[in-house]
Coordinates of C-alpha atoms in Angstrom, one line a residue:
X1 CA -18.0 -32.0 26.2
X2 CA -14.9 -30.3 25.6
X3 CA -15.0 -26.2 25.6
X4 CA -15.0 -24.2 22.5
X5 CA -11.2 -21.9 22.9
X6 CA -12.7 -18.4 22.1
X7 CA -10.6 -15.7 21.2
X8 CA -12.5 -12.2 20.4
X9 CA -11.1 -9.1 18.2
X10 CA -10.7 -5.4 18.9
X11 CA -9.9 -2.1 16.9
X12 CA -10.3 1.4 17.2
X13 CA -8.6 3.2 14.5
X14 CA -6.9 6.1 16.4
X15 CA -5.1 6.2 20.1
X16 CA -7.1 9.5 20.9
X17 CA -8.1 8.9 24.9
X18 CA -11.9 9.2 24.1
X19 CA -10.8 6.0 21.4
X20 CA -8.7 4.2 24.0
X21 CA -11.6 4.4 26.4
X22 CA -13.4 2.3 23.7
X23 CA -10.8 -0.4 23.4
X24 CA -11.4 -0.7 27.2
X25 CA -14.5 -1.0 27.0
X26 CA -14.5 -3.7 23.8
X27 CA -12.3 -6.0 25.6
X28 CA -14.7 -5.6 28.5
X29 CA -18.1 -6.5 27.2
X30 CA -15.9 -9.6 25.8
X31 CA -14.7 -10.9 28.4
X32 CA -18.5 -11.0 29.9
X33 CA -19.7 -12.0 27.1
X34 CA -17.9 -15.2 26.7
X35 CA -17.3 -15.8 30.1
X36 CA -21.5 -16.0 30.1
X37 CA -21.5 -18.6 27.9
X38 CA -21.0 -21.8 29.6
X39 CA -19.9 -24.1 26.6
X40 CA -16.8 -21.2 25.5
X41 CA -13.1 -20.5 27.1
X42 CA -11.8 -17.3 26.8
X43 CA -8.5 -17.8 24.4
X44 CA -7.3 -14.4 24.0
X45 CA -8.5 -10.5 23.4
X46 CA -6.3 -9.8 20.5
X47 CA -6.4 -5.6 19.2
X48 CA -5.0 -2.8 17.2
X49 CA -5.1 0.7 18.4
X50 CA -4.6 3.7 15.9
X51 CA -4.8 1.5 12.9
X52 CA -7.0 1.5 9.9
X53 CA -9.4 -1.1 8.7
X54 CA -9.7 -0.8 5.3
X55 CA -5.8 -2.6 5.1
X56 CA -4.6 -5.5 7.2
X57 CA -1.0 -5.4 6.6
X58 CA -0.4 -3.2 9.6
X59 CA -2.2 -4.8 11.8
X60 CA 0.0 -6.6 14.5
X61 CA -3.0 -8.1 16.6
X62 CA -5.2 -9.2 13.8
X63 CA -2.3 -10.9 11.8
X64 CA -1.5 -13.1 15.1
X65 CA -4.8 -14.0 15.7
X66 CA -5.9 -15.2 12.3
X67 CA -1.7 -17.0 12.7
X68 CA -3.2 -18.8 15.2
X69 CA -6.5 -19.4 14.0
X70 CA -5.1 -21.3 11.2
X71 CA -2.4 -23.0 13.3
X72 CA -5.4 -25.1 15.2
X73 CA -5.6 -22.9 18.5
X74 CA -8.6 -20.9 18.3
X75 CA -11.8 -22.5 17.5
X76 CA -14.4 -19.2 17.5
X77 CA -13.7 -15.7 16.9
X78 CA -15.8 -12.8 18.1
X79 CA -16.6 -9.1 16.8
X80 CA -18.4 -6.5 17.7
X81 CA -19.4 -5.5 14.1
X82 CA -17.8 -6.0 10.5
X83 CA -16.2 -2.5 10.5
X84 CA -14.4 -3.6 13.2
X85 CA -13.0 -7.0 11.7
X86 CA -12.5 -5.2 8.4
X87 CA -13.7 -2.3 6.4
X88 CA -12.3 -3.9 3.1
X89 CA -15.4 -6.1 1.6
X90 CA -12.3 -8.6 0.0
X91 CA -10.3 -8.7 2.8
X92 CA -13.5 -9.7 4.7
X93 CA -14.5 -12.5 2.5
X94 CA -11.1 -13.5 2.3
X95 CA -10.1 -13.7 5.6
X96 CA -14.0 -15.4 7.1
X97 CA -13.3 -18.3 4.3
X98 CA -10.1 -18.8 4.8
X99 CA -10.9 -19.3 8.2
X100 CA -14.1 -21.4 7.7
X101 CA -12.0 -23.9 5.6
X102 CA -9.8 -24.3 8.7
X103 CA -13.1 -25.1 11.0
X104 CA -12.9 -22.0 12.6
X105 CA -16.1 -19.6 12.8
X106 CA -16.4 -15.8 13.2
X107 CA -19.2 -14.3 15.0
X108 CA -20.2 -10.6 14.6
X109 CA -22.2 -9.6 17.4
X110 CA -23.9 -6.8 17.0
X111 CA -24.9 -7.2 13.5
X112 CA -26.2 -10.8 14.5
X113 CA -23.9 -12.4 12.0
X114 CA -22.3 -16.1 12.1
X115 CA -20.4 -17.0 9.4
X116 CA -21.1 -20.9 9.9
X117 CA -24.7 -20.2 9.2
X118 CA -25.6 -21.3 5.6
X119 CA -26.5 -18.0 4.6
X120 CA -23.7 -16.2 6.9
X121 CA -21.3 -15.4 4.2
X122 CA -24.4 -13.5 2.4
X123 CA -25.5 -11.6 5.2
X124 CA -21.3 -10.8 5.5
X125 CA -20.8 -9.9 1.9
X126 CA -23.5 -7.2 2.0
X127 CA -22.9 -5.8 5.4
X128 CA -18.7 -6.0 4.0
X129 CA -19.7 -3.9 1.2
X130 CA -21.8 -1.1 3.3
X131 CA -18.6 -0.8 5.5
X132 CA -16.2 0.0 2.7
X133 CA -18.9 2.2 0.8
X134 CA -18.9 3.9 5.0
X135 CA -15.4 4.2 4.7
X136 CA -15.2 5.6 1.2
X137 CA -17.7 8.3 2.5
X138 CA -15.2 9.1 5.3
X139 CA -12.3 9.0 3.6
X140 CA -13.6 11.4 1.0
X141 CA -15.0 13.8 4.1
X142 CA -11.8 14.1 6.0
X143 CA -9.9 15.1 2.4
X144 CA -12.7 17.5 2.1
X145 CA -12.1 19.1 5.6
X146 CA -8.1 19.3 5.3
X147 CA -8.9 20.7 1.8
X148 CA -10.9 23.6 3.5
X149 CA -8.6 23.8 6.2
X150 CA -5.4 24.1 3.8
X151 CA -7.2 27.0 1.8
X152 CA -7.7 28.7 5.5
X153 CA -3.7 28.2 6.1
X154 CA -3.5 25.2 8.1
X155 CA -0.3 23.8 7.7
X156 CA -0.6 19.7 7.6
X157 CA 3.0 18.1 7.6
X158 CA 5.9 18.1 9.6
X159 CA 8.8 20.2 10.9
X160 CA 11.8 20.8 7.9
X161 CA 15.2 22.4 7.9
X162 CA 14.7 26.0 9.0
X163 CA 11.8 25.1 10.0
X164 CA 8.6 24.0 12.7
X165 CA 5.4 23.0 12.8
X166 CA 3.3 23.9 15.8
X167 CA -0.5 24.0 16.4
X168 CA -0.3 24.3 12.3
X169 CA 1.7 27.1 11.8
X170 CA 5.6 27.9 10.5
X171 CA 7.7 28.7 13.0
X172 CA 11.6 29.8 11.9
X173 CA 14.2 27.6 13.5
X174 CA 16.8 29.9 14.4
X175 CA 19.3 27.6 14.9
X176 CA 18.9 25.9 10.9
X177 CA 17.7 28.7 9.5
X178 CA 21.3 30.3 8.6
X179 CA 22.1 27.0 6.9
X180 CA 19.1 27.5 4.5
X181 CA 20.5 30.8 3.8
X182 CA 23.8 29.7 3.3
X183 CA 22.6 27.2 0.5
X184 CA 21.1 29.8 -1.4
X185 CA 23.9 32.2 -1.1
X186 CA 25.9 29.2 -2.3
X187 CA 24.0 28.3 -5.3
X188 CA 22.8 31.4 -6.8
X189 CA 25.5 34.1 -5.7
X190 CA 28.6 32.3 -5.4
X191 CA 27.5 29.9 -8.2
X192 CA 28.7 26.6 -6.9
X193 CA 26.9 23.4 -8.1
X194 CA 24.7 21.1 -5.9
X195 CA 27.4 18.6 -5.2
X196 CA 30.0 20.8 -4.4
X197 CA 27.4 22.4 -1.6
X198 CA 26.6 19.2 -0.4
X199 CA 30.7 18.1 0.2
X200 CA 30.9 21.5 1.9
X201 CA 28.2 20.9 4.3
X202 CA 29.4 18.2 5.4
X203 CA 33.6 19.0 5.7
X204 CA 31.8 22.0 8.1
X205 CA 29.9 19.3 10.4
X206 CA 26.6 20.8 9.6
X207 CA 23.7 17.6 9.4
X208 CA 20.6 17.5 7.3
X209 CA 17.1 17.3 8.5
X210 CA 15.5 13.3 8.3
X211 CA 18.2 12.2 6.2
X212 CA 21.6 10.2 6.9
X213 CA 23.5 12.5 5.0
X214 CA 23.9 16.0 2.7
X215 CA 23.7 15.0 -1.6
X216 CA 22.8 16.9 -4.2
X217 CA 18.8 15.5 -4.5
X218 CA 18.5 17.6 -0.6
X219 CA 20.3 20.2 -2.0
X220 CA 18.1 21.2 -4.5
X221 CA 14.6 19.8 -2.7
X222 CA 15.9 22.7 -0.6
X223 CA 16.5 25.4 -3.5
X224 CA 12.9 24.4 -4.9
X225 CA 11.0 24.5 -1.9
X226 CA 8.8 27.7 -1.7
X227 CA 8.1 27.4 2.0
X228 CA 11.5 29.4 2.3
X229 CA 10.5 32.4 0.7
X230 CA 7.3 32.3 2.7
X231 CA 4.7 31.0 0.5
X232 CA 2.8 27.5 1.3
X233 CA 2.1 24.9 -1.6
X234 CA 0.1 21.7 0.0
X235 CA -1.2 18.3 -2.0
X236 CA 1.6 17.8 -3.3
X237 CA 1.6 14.0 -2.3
X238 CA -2.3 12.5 -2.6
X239 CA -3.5 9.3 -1.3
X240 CA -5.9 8.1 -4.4
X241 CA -7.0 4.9 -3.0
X242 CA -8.6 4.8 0.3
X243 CA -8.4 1.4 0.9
X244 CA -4.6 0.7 0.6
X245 CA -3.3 4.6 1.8
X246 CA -0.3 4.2 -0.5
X247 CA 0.8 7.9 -1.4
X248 CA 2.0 9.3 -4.6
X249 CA 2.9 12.5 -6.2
X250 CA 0.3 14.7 -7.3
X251 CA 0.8 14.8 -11.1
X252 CA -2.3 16.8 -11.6
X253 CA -5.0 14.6 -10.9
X254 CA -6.1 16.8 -8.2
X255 CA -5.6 20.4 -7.3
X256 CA -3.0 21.8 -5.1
X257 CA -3.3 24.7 -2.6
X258 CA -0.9 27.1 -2.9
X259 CA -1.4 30.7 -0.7
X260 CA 1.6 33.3 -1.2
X261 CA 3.3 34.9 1.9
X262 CA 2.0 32.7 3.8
X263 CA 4.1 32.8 6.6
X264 CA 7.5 34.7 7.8
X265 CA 10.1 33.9 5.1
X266 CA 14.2 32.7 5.9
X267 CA 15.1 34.5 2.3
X268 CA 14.5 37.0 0.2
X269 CA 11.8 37.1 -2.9
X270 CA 14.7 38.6 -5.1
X271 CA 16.8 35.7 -4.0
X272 CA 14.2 33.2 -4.7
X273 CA 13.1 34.4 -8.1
X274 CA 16.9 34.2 -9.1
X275 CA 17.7 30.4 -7.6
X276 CA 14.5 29.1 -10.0
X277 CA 15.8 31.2 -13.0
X278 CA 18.9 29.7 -12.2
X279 CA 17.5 26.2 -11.5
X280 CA 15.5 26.6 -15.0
X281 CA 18.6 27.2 -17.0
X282 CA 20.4 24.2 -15.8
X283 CA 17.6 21.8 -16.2
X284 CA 18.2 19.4 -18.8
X285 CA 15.3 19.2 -21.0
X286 CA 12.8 16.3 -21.2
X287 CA 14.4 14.4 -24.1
X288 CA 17.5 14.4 -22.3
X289 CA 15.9 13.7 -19.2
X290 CA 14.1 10.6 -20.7
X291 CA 16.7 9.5 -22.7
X292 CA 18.8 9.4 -19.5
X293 CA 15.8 7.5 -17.3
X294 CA 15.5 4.7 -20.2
X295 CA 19.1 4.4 -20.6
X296 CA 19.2 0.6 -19.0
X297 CA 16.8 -1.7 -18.4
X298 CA 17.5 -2.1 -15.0
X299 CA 17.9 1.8 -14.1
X300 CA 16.1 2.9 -10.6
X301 CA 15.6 -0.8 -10.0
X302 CA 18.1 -2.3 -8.3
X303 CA 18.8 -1.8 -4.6
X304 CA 21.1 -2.6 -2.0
X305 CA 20.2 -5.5 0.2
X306 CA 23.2 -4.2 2.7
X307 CA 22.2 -0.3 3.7
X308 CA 19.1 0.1 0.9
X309 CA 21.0 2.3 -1.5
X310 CA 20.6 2.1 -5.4
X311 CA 23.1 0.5 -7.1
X312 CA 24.6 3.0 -10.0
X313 CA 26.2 1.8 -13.3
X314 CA 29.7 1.9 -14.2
X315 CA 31.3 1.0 -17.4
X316 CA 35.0 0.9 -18.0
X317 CA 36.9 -0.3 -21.4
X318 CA 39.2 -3.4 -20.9
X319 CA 42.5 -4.3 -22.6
X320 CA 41.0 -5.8 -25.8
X321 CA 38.3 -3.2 -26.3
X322 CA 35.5 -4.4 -24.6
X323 CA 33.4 -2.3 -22.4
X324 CA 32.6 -4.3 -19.4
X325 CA 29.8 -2.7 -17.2
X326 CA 29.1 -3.9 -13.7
X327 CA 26.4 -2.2 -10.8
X328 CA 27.7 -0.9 -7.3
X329 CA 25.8 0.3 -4.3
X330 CA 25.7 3.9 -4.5
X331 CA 27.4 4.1 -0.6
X332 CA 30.0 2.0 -1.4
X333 CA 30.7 4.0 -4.8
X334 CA 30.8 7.3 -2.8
X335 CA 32.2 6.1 0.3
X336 CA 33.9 2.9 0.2
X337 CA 34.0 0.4 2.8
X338 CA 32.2 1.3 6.0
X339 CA 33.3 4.1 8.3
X340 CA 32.3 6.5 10.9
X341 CA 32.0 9.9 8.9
X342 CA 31.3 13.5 11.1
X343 CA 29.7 11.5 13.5
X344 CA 27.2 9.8 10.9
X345 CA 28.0 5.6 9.3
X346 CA 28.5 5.4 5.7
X347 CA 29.6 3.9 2.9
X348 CA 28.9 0.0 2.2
X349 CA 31.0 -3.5 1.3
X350 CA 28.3 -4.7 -0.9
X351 CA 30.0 -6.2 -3.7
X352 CA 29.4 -4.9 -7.6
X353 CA 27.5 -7.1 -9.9
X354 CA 28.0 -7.2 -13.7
X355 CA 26.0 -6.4 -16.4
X356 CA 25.2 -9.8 -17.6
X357 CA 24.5 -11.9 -13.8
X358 CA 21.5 -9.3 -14.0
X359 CA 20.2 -10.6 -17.3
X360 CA 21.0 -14.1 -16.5
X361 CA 18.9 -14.0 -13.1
X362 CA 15.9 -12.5 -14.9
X363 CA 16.5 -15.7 -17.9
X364 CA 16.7 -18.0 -15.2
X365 CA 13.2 -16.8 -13.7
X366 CA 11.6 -16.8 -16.5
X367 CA 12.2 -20.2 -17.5
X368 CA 11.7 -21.7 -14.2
X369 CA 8.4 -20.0 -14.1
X370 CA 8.0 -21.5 -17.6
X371 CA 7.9 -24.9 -16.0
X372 CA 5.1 -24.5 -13.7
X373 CA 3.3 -22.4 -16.3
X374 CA 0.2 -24.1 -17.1
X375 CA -0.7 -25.3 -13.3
X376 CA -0.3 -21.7 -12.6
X377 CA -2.6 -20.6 -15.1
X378 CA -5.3 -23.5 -14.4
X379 CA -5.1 -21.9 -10.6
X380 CA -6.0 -18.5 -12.1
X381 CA -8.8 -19.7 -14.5
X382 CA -10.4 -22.1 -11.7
X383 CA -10.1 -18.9 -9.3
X384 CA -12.2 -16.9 -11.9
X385 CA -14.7 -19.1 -12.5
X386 CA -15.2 -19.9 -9.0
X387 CA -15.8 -16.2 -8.1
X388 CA -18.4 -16.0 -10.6
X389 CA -20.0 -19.2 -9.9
X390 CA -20.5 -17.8 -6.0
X391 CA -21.4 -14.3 -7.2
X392 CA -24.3 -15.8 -9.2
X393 CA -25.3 -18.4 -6.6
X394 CA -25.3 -15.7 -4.1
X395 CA -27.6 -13.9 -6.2
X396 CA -30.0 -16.3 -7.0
X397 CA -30.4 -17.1 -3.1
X398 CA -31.4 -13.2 -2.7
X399 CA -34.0 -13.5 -5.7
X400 CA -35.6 -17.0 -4.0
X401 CA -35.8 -15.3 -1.1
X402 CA -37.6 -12.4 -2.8
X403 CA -40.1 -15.0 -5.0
X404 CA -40.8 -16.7 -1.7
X405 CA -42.3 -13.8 0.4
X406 CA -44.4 -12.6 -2.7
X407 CA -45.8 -16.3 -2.4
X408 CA -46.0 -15.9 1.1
X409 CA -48.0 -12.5 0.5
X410 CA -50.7 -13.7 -2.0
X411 CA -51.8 -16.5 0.4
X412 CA -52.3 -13.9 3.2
X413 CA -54.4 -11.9 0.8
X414 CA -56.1 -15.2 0.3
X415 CA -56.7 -15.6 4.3
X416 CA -58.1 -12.0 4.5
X417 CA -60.3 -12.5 1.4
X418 CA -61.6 -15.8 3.1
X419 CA -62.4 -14.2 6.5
X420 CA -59.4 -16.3 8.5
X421 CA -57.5 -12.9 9.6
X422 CA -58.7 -9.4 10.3
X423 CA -58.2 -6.1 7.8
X424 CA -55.3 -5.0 10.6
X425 CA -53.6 -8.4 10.4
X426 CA -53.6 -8.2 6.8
X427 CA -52.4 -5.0 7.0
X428 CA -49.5 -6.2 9.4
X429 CA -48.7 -8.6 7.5
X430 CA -48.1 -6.9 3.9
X431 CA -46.7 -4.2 5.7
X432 CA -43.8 -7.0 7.1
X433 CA -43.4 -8.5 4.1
X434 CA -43.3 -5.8 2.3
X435 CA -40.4 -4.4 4.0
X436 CA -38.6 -7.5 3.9
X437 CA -38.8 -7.3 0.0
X438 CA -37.3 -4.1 0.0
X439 CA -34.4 -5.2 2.0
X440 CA -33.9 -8.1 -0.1
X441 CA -34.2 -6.2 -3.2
X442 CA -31.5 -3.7 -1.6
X443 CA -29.3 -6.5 -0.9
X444 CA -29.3 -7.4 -4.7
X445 CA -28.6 -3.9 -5.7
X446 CA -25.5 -4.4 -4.1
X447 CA -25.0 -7.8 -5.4
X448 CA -25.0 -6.0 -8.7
X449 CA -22.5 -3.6 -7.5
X450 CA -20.3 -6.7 -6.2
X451 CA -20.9 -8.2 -9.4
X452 CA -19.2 -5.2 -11.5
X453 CA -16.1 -5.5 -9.1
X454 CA -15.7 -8.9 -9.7
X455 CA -16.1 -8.0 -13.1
X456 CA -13.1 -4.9 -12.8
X457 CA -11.2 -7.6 -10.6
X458 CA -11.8 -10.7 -13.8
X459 CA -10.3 -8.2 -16.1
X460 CA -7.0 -7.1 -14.2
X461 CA -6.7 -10.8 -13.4
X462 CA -6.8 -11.8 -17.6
X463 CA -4.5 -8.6 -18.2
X464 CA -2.2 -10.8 -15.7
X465 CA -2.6 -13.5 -17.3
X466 CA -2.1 -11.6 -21.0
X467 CA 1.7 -11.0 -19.3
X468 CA 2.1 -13.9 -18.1
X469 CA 1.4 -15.9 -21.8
X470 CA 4.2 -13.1 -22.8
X471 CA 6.6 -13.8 -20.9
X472 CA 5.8 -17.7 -20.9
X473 CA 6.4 -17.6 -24.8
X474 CA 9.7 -15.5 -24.7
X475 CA 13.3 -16.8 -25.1
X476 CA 16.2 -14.7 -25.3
X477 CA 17.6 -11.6 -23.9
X478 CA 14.8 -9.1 -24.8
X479 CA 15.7 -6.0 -22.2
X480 CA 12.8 -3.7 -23.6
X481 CA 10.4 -6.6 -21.5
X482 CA 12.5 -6.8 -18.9
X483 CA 12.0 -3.1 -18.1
X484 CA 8.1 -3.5 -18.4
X485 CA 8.0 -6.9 -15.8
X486 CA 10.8 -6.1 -13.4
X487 CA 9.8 -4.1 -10.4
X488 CA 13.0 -4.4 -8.6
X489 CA 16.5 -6.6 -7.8
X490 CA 17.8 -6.7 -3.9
X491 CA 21.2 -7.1 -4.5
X492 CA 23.0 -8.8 -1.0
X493 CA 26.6 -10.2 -2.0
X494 CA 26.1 -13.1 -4.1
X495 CA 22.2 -13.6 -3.8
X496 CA 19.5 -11.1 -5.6
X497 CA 16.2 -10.9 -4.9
X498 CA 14.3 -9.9 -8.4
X499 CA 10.3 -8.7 -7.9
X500 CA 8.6 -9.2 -11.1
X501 CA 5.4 -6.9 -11.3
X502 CA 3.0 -10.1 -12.8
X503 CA 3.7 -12.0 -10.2
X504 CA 2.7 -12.2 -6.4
X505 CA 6.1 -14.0 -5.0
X506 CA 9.4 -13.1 -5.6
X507 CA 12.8 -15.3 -6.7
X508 CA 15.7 -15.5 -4.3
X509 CA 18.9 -16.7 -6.2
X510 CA 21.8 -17.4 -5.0
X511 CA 25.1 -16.5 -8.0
X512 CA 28.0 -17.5 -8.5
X513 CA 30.2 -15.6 -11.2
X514 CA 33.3 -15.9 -12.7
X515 CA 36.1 -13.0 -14.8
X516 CA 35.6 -9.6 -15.9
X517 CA 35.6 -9.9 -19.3
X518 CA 33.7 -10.4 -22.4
X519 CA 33.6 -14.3 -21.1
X520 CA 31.9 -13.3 -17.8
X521 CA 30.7 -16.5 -16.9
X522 CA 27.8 -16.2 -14.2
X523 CA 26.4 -20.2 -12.5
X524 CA 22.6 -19.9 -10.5
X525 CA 23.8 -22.0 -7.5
X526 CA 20.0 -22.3 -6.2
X527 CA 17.0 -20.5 -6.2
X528 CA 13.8 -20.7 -3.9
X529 CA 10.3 -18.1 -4.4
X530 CA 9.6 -15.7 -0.9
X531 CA 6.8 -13.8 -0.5
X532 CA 6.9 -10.4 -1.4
X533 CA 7.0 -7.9 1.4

């Protein structure tokens, strides 16, 4: 009888000691453990050390094992517990199908959990759900305790210009701190602009902290950051979902800390209050601002596929009055070609691409999506209906289950009543059952829960779908829509990436274009869909 190949998965989700310990100790008890079973061969110990679970995109170890899971080399795969494998109920279920439908079963060990039992993926969904609900609760701890900590004066972040961070605590950088000083003194006494400080710092050899090179944006995240008059403003970034850690500005949905002289300061108060009166003046107000951010459909949203600069407009009149306006990387505009600079690479030879090879990628896509339209949205239907036809099958197991032991209990009322078993047995035996109605009846509270998210998930799915009927029944140039679907274009030479937000792939095209004038002819050599990374 040939062997079973058996490959077994470990995580601990920080690279403390005490944590790495653990890993040892996992891989241990797995190598015993299938090494004790006479019918297995150990495949492979796959891991991740200092790595979440609720995500698996990070995951180096357990990407290559479920790679070669599919790929027909590993026919078991072992856990300790579900936390372990995932802490992200859909990434759970996703992952233990997707293998199951390539033959290949997972076992969870501890919680006594195989998913090639009938009722395995049951068992899984419920103990999936009680590990993201666990992680939820942490998450929501640990904010709680750096919350507590921040108000105490804890500082949580790293070193900046002028600038350390030890054992949570400010610490002046002698060495930088004269260059914060001379920004200031720059900007507010001597009254030169942002750019003009930037092109100085760098003609004087002096580098930035974390970035490639001195521009006006570090200039005035400098002049507006209050850590340099000694006061300490923290949240300013939040991470509102737990189960994907993506950060975002804090726009007011929760409360920052801010604690004034907090630590020693590298200028003066006076100073400081005049930079921000100074800063306030020259601001441009928010209709200007907006009227600047939703000045072209594509601003913000292109990139360089090169060095990863934005590409900038620029619009120039030609000979018989036309404007013709073309893109360029933003190194390459500064710069030109690519030198050695202080010390420090820049500029870029990406090549510019006009106006209308941007609007006639994004028609292109649109109308080749147009083709496969309806087997797309026949994939999407099926997959709704298929997640509520298993949600309510799932359910209606639990509530069988549930029926069946009340049966079960009657009859050994029945048996006492007749004299077959004892008042203790009787007793024993309601007091079992009883229990293992409860447990049943807690498992289809959280079926319920389930049950709404598959619900909140059917909904974003149909408001997909509502986009994807808009964009399906579109022709023409309509740039107002093309602002709403495009999430960026990866401009490399003569290919562009475009990202559309409704869609989980992206569109590689490959251009080829033609003049600079009003007859700007632009060809779409080829095209093939990537995944999006």
């Amino acid at each position: 009888m040939e062997k079973l190949r058996v490959a077994a998965y470990c995580r601990v989700s920080t690279d403390k000691d005490d944590q790495a310990n653990s890993l040892d100790s996992q891989r241990k008890y797995f190598c015993e453990y299938i090494n004790a079973h006479d019918g297995w061969i150990l495949d492979n110990i796959y891991y991740d050390e200092g790595i979440s679970g609720t995500q698996t995109k990070k995951r180096v170890g357990f990407n290559a094992m479920i790679d070669e899971a599919l790929h027909g080399r590993i026919d078991l795969i072992l856990t300790k517990e579900v936390c372990r494998f995932a802490r992200n109920t859909v990434d759970t279920l996703f992952f233990t199908r997707k293998l199951k439908d390539s033959g290949v079963g997972v076992v969870f060990t501890i919680d006594n959990i195989d998913t090639r039992d009938c009722d395995g993926e049951l068992r899984l969904t419920i103990m999936a759900s009680i590990a993201q609900e666990e992680s939820r609760k942490t998450s929501e701890r640990v904010k709680w305790g750096q919350k507590r900590r921040m108000e105490q004066g804890v500082v949580f972040g790293r070193d900046l210009l002028g600038y350390y961070v030890k054992d949570g605590k400010l610490i002046i950088n002698e060495e930088e701190a004269p260059v914060v000083r001379a920004i200031f003194h720059k900007y507010t006494v001597e009254g030169k602009g942002t750019h003009v400080i930037a092109r100085e710092l760098v003609e004087e050899g002096l580098r930035p902290k974390r970035v490639k090179q001195w521009s006006n944006t570090v200039i005035l995240r400098v002049l507006r950051n209050e850590k340099y008059v000694g006061d300490l403003c923290q949240k300013k970034t939040i991470t509102p979902n737990y189960l994907t850690h993506d950060k975002k500005y804090n726009r007011g949905e929760e409360e920052m800390v801010y604690l004034h002289d907090h630590h020693q300061p590298i200028i003066s108060r006076e100073l400081w209050n005049q930079t921000q009166a100074e800063l306030q003046k020259k601001m441009p107000s928010s209709e200007q601002m907006m009227k600047h951010c939703n000045r072209y459909w594509c601003s913000g949203k292109l990139y360089c596929g090169i060095c990863g600069s934005r590409y900038v407009s620029r619009t120039k009149p030609l000979k018989n009055g036309v404007k013709y306006k073309s893109w360029r990387c933003h190194a390459a505009a500064i710069f030109g070609r690519p030198k050695e600079r202080m010390g420090e690479a820049v500029g870029c030879d990406n090549s510019f691409i006009n106006e209308k090879a941007l609007l006639a990628c994004m028609k292109f896509l649109i109308s080749h999506i147009r083709i496969n339209y309806s087997s797309l949205r026949d994939e999407i239907v099926n997959d709704i209906k298929s997640l509520h036809t298993t949600a309510a099958r799932e359910t209606e197991q639990v509530r069988d289950r549930i029926e069946a032991l009340n049966e079960k209990r009657c009859k050994v009322v029945d048996l006492a009543l007749e004299g077959v078993i004892s008042r203790q047995d009787l007793a024993d035996q309601t007091k079992w059952y009883d229990q293992k109605i409860q447990e049943l009846k807690q498992a289809l509270e959280l079926a319920g829960q389930n049950d709404r998210i598959r619900e909140r998930q059917t909904a974003e799915a149909e408001s997909y779908m509502a986009v994807l009927d808009e964009i399906m029944s579109f022709d023409g140039d309509n740039q107002g829509l093309y602002r709403e679907i495009l999430e960026k274009m990866v401009i490399t030479k003569n290919v562009v990436d475009v990202y559309l937000r409704c869609l989980p792939f992206a569109a590689r095209m490959t251009i080829r274009t033609s003049g600079r004038s009003e007859n700007y002819v632009t060809e779409i050599v080829s095209m093939e869909l990537i995944d999006k990374q």
